[in-house]
Coordinates of N, CA and C in Angstrom, one line a residue:
L26 N 9.9 2.3 7.9 CA 10.0 0.9 7.7 C 10.8 0.3 8.8
P27 N 11.0 -1.0 8.7 CA 11.6 -1.7 9.9 C 13.0 -1.4 10.2
Q28 N 13.8 -0.9 9.2 CA 15.2 -0.7 9.4 C 15.5 0.4 10.4
K29 N 15.8 0.0 11.7 CA 15.9 1.0 12.7 C 17.3 1.4 13.2
D30 N 18.2 0.5 13.1 CA 19.6 0.8 13.7 C 20.5 1.5 12.7
G31 N 20.1 1.8 11.5 CA 20.8 2.6 10.6 C 22.1 1.9 10.0
N32 N 22.2 0.6 10.1 CA 23.4 0.0 9.6 C 23.3 -0.4 8.1
G33 N 22.1 -0.1 7.5 CA 22.0 -0.4 6.1 C 21.6 -1.8 5.8
K34 N 21.4 -2.7 6.8 CA 21.1 -4.1 6.6 C 19.8 -4.4 7.3
L35 N 19.1 -5.4 6.8 CA 18.0 -5.9 7.5 C 18.4 -7.1 8.3
G36 N 18.2 -7.1 9.6 CA 18.4 -8.3 10.4 C 17.2 -9.2 10.4
L37 N 17.3 -10.3 11.0 CA 16.2 -11.3 11.0 C 14.9 -10.7 11.5
V38 N 15.0 -10.0 12.6 CA 13.7 -9.4 13.2 C 13.2 -8.3 12.3
E39 N 14.0 -7.5 11.7 CA 13.6 -6.4 10.8 C 13.0 -7.1 9.5
F40 N 13.6 -8.1 9.0 CA 13.1 -8.8 7.8 C 11.7 -9.4 8.1
N41 N 11.6 -10.0 9.3 CA 10.3 -10.6 9.6 C 9.2 -9.6 9.7
I42 N 9.5 -8.4 10.3 CA 8.5 -7.3 10.3 C 8.1 -6.9 8.9
L43 N 9.1 -6.7 8.0 CA 8.9 -6.3 6.6 C 8.1 -7.3 5.9
W44 N 8.5 -8.6 6.1 CA 7.8 -9.7 5.4 C 6.3 -9.8 5.8
N45 N 6.1 -9.6 7.1 CA 4.7 -9.6 7.6 C 3.9 -8.5 7.0
R46 N 4.5 -7.3 6.9 CA 3.8 -6.2 6.3 C 3.4 -6.4 4.9
I47 N 4.4 -7.0 4.1 CA 4.2 -7.2 2.7 C 3.1 -8.3 2.5
R48 N 3.1 -9.3 3.4 CA 2.0 -10.3 3.3 C 0.7 -9.7 3.6
N49 N 0.6 -8.8 4.6 CA -0.6 -8.1 4.9 C -1.1 -7.2 3.7
Y50 N -0.1 -6.5 3.1 CA -0.5 -5.7 2.0 C -1.0 -6.5 0.8
L51 N -0.4 -7.7 0.6 CA -0.9 -8.6 -0.5 C -2.3 -9.1 -0.2
S52 N -2.5 -9.4 1.1 CA -3.9 -9.9 1.4 C -4.9 -8.8 1.2
I53 N -4.6 -7.6 1.6 CA -5.5 -6.5 1.3 C -5.7 -6.3 -0.2
F54 N -4.6 -6.3 -0.9 CA -4.6 -6.0 -2.4 C -5.5 -7.1 -3.0
R55 N -5.3 -8.3 -2.7 CA -6.1 -9.4 -3.3 C -7.6 -9.3 -3.0
K56 N -7.9 -8.9 -1.7 CA -9.3 -8.8 -1.3 C -10.0 -7.7 -2.1
F57 N -9.3 -6.6 -2.4 CA -10.0 -5.5 -3.1 C -9.7 -5.4 -4.6
D58 N -8.9 -6.3 -5.1 CA -8.8 -6.5 -6.6 C -10.0 -7.3 -7.0
L59 N -11.2 -6.6 -7.0 CA -12.5 -7.3 -7.1 C -12.6 -8.1 -8.4
D60 N -12.0 -7.6 -9.5 CA -12.1 -8.3 -10.8 C -11.0 -9.2 -11.0
K61 N -10.1 -9.3 -10.1 CA -8.9 -10.2 -10.1 C -8.0 -9.9 -11.4
S62 N -7.9 -8.6 -11.7 CA -7.1 -8.2 -12.9 C -5.6 -8.0 -12.6
G63 N -5.2 -8.1 -11.3 CA -3.8 -7.8 -11.0 C -3.6 -6.4 -10.7
S64 N -4.6 -5.6 -10.8 CA -4.5 -4.1 -10.4 C -5.8 -3.7 -9.8
I65 N -5.7 -2.6 -9.0 CA -6.9 -2.1 -8.4 C -7.2 -0.7 -9.0
S66 N -8.5 -0.4 -9.1 CA -9.0 0.8 -9.6 C -8.9 1.9 -8.5
A67 N -9.1 3.1 -8.8 CA -9.2 4.2 -7.9 C -10.2 3.9 -6.8
Y68 N -11.3 3.4 -7.2 CA -12.4 3.1 -6.2 C -11.9 2.0 -5.3
E69 N -11.4 0.9 -5.9 CA -10.9 -0.2 -5.1 C -9.7 0.2 -4.1
L70 N -8.9 1.2 -4.6 CA -7.9 1.7 -3.8 C -8.4 2.3 -2.5
R71 N -9.5 3.1 -2.6 CA -10.1 3.8 -1.5 C -10.5 2.7 -0.5
L72 N -11.2 1.7 -0.9 CA -11.6 0.6 0.0 C -10.4 -0.1 0.6
A73 N -9.4 -0.4 -0.2 CA -8.2 -1.1 0.3 C -7.4 -0.2 1.4
L74 N -7.3 1.1 1.1 CA -6.7 1.9 2.1 C -7.5 2.0 3.4
E75 N -8.8 2.0 3.3 CA -9.6 2.0 4.5 C -9.4 0.7 5.3
A76 N -9.3 -0.4 4.6 CA -9.0 -1.7 5.2 C -7.7 -1.7 5.9
A77 N -6.7 -1.0 5.3 CA -5.4 -0.9 5.9 C -5.3 0.1 7.1
G78 N -6.5 0.8 7.3 CA -6.5 1.7 8.4 C -6.4 3.2 8.1
Y79 N -6.5 3.6 6.8 CA -6.3 4.9 6.4 C -7.6 5.5 5.8
R80 N -8.2 6.4 6.5 CA -9.4 7.1 6.0 C -9.0 8.4 5.6
L81 N -8.9 8.6 4.2 CA -8.3 9.8 3.7 C -9.4 10.7 3.1
N82 N -9.2 12.0 3.1 CA -10.1 12.9 2.4 C -10.0 12.8 0.9
K83 N -10.9 13.4 0.2 CA -11.0 13.2 -1.2 C -9.7 13.8 -1.9
K84 N -9.2 14.9 -1.4 CA -8.1 15.5 -2.0 C -6.8 14.7 -1.9
L85 N -6.6 14.1 -0.7 CA -5.4 13.2 -0.5 C -5.5 12.0 -1.4
H86 N -6.7 11.4 -1.4 CA -6.9 10.2 -2.3 C -6.6 10.5 -3.7
E87 N -7.1 11.7 -4.2 CA -6.8 12.1 -5.6 C -5.3 12.3 -5.8
L88 N -4.6 12.9 -4.8 CA -3.1 13.0 -4.9 C -2.4 11.7 -5.0
L89 N -2.9 10.7 -4.2 CA -2.3 9.4 -4.3 C -2.5 8.7 -5.7
I90 N -3.7 8.9 -6.2 CA -4.0 8.4 -7.5 C -3.1 9.0 -8.6
T91 N -3.0 10.3 -8.5 CA -2.1 11.1 -9.4 C -0.7 10.6 -9.4
R92 N -0.2 10.3 -8.2 CA 1.2 9.9 -8.0 C 1.5 8.5 -8.3
Y93 N 0.6 7.5 -7.9 CA 0.9 6.1 -8.0 C 0.2 5.3 -9.1
A94 N -0.9 5.9 -9.6 CA -1.7 5.1 -10.6 C -1.1 5.3 -12.0
E95 N -1.5 4.3 -12.9 CA -1.2 4.4 -14.3 C -2.2 5.3 -14.9
P96 N -2.0 5.6 -16.2 CA -2.9 6.5 -16.9 C -4.4 6.1 -16.9
D97 N -4.6 4.7 -16.8 CA -6.0 4.2 -16.7 C -6.5 4.3 -15.3
L98 N -5.7 4.9 -14.3 CA -6.1 5.1 -12.9 C -6.1 3.8 -12.1
A99 N -5.4 2.8 -12.6 CA -5.2 1.5 -11.9 C -3.8 1.5 -11.2
L100 N -3.7 0.8 -10.1 CA -2.5 0.5 -9.4 C -2.2 -0.9 -9.4
D101 N -0.9 -1.3 -9.8 CA -0.5 -2.7 -9.6 C 0.0 -2.9 -8.2
F102 N 0.4 -4.1 -7.8 CA 0.8 -4.4 -6.4 C 2.0 -3.5 -6.0
D103 N 3.0 -3.4 -6.9 CA 4.2 -2.6 -6.6 C 3.8 -1.2 -6.2
S104 N 2.9 -0.6 -7.0 CA 2.5 0.8 -6.8 C 1.7 0.9 -5.5
F105 N 0.9 -0.1 -5.2 CA 0.1 -0.2 -4.0 C 1.0 -0.2 -2.8
V106 N 2.1 -1.0 -2.8 CA 3.0 -1.1 -1.7 C 3.7 0.2 -1.5
C107 N 4.2 0.9 -2.6 CA 4.8 2.2 -2.5 C 3.9 3.2 -1.9
C108 N 2.6 3.2 -2.2 CA 1.6 4.1 -1.7 C 1.5 3.8 -0.2
L109 N 1.4 2.6 0.2 CA 1.2 2.3 1.7 C 2.4 2.7 2.5
V110 N 3.6 2.4 1.9 CA 4.9 2.8 2.6 C 4.9 4.3 2.8
R111 N 4.5 5.0 1.8 CA 4.5 6.5 1.9 C 3.5 6.9 3.0
L112 N 2.3 6.3 3.0 CA 1.3 6.7 4.0 C 1.9 6.3 5.4
E113 N 2.5 5.2 5.6 CA 3.1 4.8 6.9 C 4.1 5.9 7.3
T114 N 4.9 6.3 6.4 CA 5.9 7.3 6.8 C 5.3 8.7 7.1
M115 N 4.2 9.0 6.5 CA 3.5 10.2 6.8 C 2.8 10.2 8.1
F116 N 2.2 9.0 8.4 CA 1.4 8.9 9.7 C 2.2 8.2 10.7

């Protein structure tokens, strides 16, 4: 994430980077929340992650669903952000 200098605070530049990422995540989330339910399905998640630049194999996609989805296999926006942050740190 944008916090680079290790001081435990977000400066204006760091906040701006974070804010832009969250706005981008929200735009992607809204685009792929096809039924406008406020959550995305496992299928919609695959499409959303690809739009965010992540082409994942089936096993990794299933692991993300297991970790971040609710029992009905849907992810709300908070879970979607956590998933993308994790992917960013991995890649």
